Coordinates of C-alpha atoms in Angstrom, one line a residue:
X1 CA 0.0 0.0 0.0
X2 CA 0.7 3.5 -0.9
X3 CA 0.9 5.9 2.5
X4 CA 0.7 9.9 2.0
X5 CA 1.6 12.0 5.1
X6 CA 0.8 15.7 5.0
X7 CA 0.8 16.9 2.2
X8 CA 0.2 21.1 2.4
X9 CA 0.1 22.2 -1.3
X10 CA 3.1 19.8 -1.9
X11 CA 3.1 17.6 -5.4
X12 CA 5.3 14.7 -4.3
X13 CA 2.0 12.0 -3.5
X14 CA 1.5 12.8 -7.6
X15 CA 4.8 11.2 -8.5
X16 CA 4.0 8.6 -5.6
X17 CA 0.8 7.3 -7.1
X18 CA 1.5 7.6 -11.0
X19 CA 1.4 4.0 -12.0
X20 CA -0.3 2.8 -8.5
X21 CA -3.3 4.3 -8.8
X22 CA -5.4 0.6 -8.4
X23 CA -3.4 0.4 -5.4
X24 CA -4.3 0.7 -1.8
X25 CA -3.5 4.8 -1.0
X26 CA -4.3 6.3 2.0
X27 CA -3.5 10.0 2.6
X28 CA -2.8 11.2 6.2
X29 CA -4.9 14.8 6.1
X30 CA -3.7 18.1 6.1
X31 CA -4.1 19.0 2.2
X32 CA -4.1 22.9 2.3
X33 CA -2.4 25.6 4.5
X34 CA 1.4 25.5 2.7
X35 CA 4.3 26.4 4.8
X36 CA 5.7 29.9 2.7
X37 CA 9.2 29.5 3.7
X38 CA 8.8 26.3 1.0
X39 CA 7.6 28.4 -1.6
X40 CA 3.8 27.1 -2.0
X41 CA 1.2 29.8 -2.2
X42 CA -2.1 29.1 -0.3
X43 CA -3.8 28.6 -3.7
X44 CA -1.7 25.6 -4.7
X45 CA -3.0 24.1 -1.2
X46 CA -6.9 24.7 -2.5
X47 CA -5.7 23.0 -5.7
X48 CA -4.2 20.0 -3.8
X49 CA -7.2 19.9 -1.8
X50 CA -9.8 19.9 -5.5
X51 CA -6.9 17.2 -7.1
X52 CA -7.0 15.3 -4.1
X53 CA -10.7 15.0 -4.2
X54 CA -11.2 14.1 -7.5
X55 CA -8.3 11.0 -7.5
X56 CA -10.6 9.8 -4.9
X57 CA -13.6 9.6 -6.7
X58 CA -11.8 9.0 -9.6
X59 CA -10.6 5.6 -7.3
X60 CA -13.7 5.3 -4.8
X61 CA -12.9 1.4 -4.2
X62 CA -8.7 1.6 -2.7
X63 CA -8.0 5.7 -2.2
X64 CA -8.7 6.0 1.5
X65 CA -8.8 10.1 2.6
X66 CA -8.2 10.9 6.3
X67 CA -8.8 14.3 7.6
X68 CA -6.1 16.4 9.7
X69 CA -6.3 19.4 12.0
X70 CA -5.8 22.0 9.4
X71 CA -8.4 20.6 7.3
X72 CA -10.8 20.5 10.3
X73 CA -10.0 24.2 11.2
X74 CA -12.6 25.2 8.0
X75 CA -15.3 23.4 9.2
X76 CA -15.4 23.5 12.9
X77 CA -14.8 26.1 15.0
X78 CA -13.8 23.0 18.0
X79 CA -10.2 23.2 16.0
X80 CA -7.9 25.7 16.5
X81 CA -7.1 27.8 13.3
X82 CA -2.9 27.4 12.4
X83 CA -1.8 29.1 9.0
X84 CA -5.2 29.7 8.1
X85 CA -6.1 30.4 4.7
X86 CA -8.4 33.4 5.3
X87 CA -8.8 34.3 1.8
X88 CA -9.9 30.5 0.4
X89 CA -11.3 29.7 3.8
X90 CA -15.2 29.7 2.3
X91 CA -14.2 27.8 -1.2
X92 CA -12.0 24.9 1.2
X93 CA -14.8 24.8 3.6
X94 CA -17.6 24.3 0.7
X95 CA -15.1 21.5 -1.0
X96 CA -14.6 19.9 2.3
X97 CA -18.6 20.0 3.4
X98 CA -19.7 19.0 0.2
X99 CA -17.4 16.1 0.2
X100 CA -17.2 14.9 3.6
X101 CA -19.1 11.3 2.7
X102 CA -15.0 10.9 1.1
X103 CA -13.7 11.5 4.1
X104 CA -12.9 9.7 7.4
X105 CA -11.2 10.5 10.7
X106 CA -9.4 7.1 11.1
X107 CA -8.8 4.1 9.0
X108 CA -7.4 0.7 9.6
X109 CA -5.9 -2.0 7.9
X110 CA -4.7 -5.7 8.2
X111 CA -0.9 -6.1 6.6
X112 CA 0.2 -9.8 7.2
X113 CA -0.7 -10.2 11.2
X114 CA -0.8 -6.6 12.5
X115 CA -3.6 -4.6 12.5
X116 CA -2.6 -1.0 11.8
X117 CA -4.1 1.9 12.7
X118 CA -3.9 5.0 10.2
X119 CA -4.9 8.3 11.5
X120 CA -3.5 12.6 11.1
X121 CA -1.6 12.5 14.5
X122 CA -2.4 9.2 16.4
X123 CA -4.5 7.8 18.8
X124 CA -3.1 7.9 22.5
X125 CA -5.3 5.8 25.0
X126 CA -6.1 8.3 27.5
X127 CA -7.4 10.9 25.0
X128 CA -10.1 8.0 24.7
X129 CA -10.3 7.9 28.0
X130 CA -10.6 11.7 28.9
X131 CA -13.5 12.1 26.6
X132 CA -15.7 8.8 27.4
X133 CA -18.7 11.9 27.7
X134 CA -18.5 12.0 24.4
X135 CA -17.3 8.8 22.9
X136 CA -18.5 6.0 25.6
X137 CA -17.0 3.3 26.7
X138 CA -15.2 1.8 23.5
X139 CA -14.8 -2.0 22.9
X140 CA -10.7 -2.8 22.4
X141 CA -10.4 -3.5 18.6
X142 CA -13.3 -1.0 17.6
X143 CA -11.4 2.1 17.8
X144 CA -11.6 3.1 14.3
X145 CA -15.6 2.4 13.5
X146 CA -16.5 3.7 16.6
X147 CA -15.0 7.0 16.2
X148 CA -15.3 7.2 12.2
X149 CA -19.3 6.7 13.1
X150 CA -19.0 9.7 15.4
X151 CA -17.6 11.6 13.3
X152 CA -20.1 11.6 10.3
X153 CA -22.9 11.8 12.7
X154 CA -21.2 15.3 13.8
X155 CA -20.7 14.0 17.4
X156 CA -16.6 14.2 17.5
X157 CA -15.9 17.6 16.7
X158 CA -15.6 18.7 20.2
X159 CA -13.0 16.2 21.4
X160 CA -11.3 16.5 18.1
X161 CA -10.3 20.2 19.6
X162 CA -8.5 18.7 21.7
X163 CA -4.9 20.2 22.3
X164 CA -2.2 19.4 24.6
X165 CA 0.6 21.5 26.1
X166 CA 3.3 19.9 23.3
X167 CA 0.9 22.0 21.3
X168 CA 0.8 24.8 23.1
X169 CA -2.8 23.4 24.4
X170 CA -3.4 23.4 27.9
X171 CA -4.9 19.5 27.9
X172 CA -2.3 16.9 28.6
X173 CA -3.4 14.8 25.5
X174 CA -4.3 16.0 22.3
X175 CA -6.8 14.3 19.9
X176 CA -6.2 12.2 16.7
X177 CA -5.5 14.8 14.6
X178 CA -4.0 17.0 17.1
X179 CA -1.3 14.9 19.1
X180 CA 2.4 15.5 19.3
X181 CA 5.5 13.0 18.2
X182 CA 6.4 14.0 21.6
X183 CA 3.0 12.8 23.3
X184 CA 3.5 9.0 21.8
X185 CA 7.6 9.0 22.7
X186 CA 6.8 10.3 26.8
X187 CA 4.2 7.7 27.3
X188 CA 5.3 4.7 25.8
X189 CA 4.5 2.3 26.1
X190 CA 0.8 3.7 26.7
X191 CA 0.1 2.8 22.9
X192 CA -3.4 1.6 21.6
X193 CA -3.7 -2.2 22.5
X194 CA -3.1 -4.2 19.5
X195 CA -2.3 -2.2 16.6
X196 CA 0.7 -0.4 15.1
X197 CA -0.5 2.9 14.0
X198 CA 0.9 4.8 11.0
X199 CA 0.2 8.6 11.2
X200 CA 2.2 12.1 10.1
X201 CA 1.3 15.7 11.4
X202 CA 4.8 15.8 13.3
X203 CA 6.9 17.4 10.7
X204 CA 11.0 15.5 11.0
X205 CA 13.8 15.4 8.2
X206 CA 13.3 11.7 8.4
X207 CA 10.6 9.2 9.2
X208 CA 10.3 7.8 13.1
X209 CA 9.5 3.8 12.8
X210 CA 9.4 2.1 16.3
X211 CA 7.5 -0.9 17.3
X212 CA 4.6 0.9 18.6
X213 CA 4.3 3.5 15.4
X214 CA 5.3 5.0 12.3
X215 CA 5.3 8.8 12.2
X216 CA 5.8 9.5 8.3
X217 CA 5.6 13.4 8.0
X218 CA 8.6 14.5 6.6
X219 CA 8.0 15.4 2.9
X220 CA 8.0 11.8 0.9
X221 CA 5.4 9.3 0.4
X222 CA 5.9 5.3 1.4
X223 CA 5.4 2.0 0.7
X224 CA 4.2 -0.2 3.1
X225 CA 5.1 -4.0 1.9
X226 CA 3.4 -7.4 3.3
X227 CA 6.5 -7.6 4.9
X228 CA 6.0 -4.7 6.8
X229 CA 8.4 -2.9 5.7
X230 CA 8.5 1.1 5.4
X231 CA 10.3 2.7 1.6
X232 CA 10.3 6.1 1.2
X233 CA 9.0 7.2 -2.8
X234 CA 11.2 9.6 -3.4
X235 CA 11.6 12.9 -1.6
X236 CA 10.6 16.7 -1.9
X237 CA 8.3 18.9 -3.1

């Protein structure tokens, strides 16, 4: 399978997925909002956003589309605004809304034995925990339905807020899309029973692969063999 962390008006997941395209792909969230020290103007990120949208239904069977904070900050006002395209914000929000049957929160997959957990920033146990108000009490192993039914019956949004002090929150776990690399490495190993998850958000030079996780933001796409093994597709822009 194909794996695309953040992406933020970036090109490399076209090179990634040209020949692939009947291949599982799952994108990690965070399509808009480019970083302008790289170069990308905030209408390139809109354009990712509309290209991204269309592969998808262009592939509705294997393209799997997760949502990330920044993508979350147009239509919720639970999630804190960071880089915010002001001047696209109704046109991203529309694209998003329009189109949010494409889109889950979390995704999960079986690759030989493990099953692995794909989400924008991770799942940490006691962010489940901290908001059983609005979740319930969550059977072990139904993580992903549970909270993917949540989300598309608008129930999530609040907890989804969620921001910890990495972040410059004032929780002391942030949410799924929201967590820091930092978060997962303090409290390990207070990982989700049961899974290896896969997830970006965390911007590093190079990929972090442990036993618990995989944190993949750092500019390139990857392969994920039956092996388990991680290869980066190229790297850049």
């Amino acid at each position: 399978m194909i794996i695309i962390p953040d992406i933020h008006g970036r090109s490399f997941w076209k090179d990634a997925v040209k020949g692939r395209e009947n291949e599982k792909i799952i994108f990690l969230g965070d399509y808009t909002d480019p970083y302008s020290h790289e170069g990308i103007e905030f209408w390139e990120g809109l354009q990712s956003l509309r290209e991204v949208i269309e592969f998808k239904k262009q592939h509705l069977d294997n393209v799997v589309l997760l949502l990330g904070n920044h993508d979350l900050s147009y239509i919720s006002n639970y999630l804190p605004q960071c880089r915010h395209d002001d001047d696209n914000h109704d046109e991203i929000k529309s694209l998003i809304k329009d189109n949010l049957c494409l889109f889950d929160i979390v995704h999960e997959e079986r690759v030989g034995k493990k099953r692995v957990v794909f989400s924008h920033a991770g799942i940490i146990p006691d962010w489940l925990k901290e908001n059983e108000m609005i979740f319930g009490q969550i059977k072990r192993g139904n993580e992903v339905k549970h909270l993917n039914k949540m989300f598309h019956e608008d129930h999530i949004y609040a907890a989804l807020g969620d921001v910890s002090w990495y972040r410059g929150g004032h929780l002391t776990t942030g949410s799924c899309v929201w967590a820091d690399i930092e978060e997962f490495i303090d409290t390990l190993p207070n990982h989700l029973p049961g899974c290896f998850q896969v997830f970006g958000h965390s911007q590093m030079p190079e990929p972090m692969i442990t036993d618990w996780f995989a944190c993949l933001d750092c500019h390139t796409a990857f392969i994920l063999d039956d092996n388990f093994q991680f290869t980066q597709i190229g790297h850049g822009q």
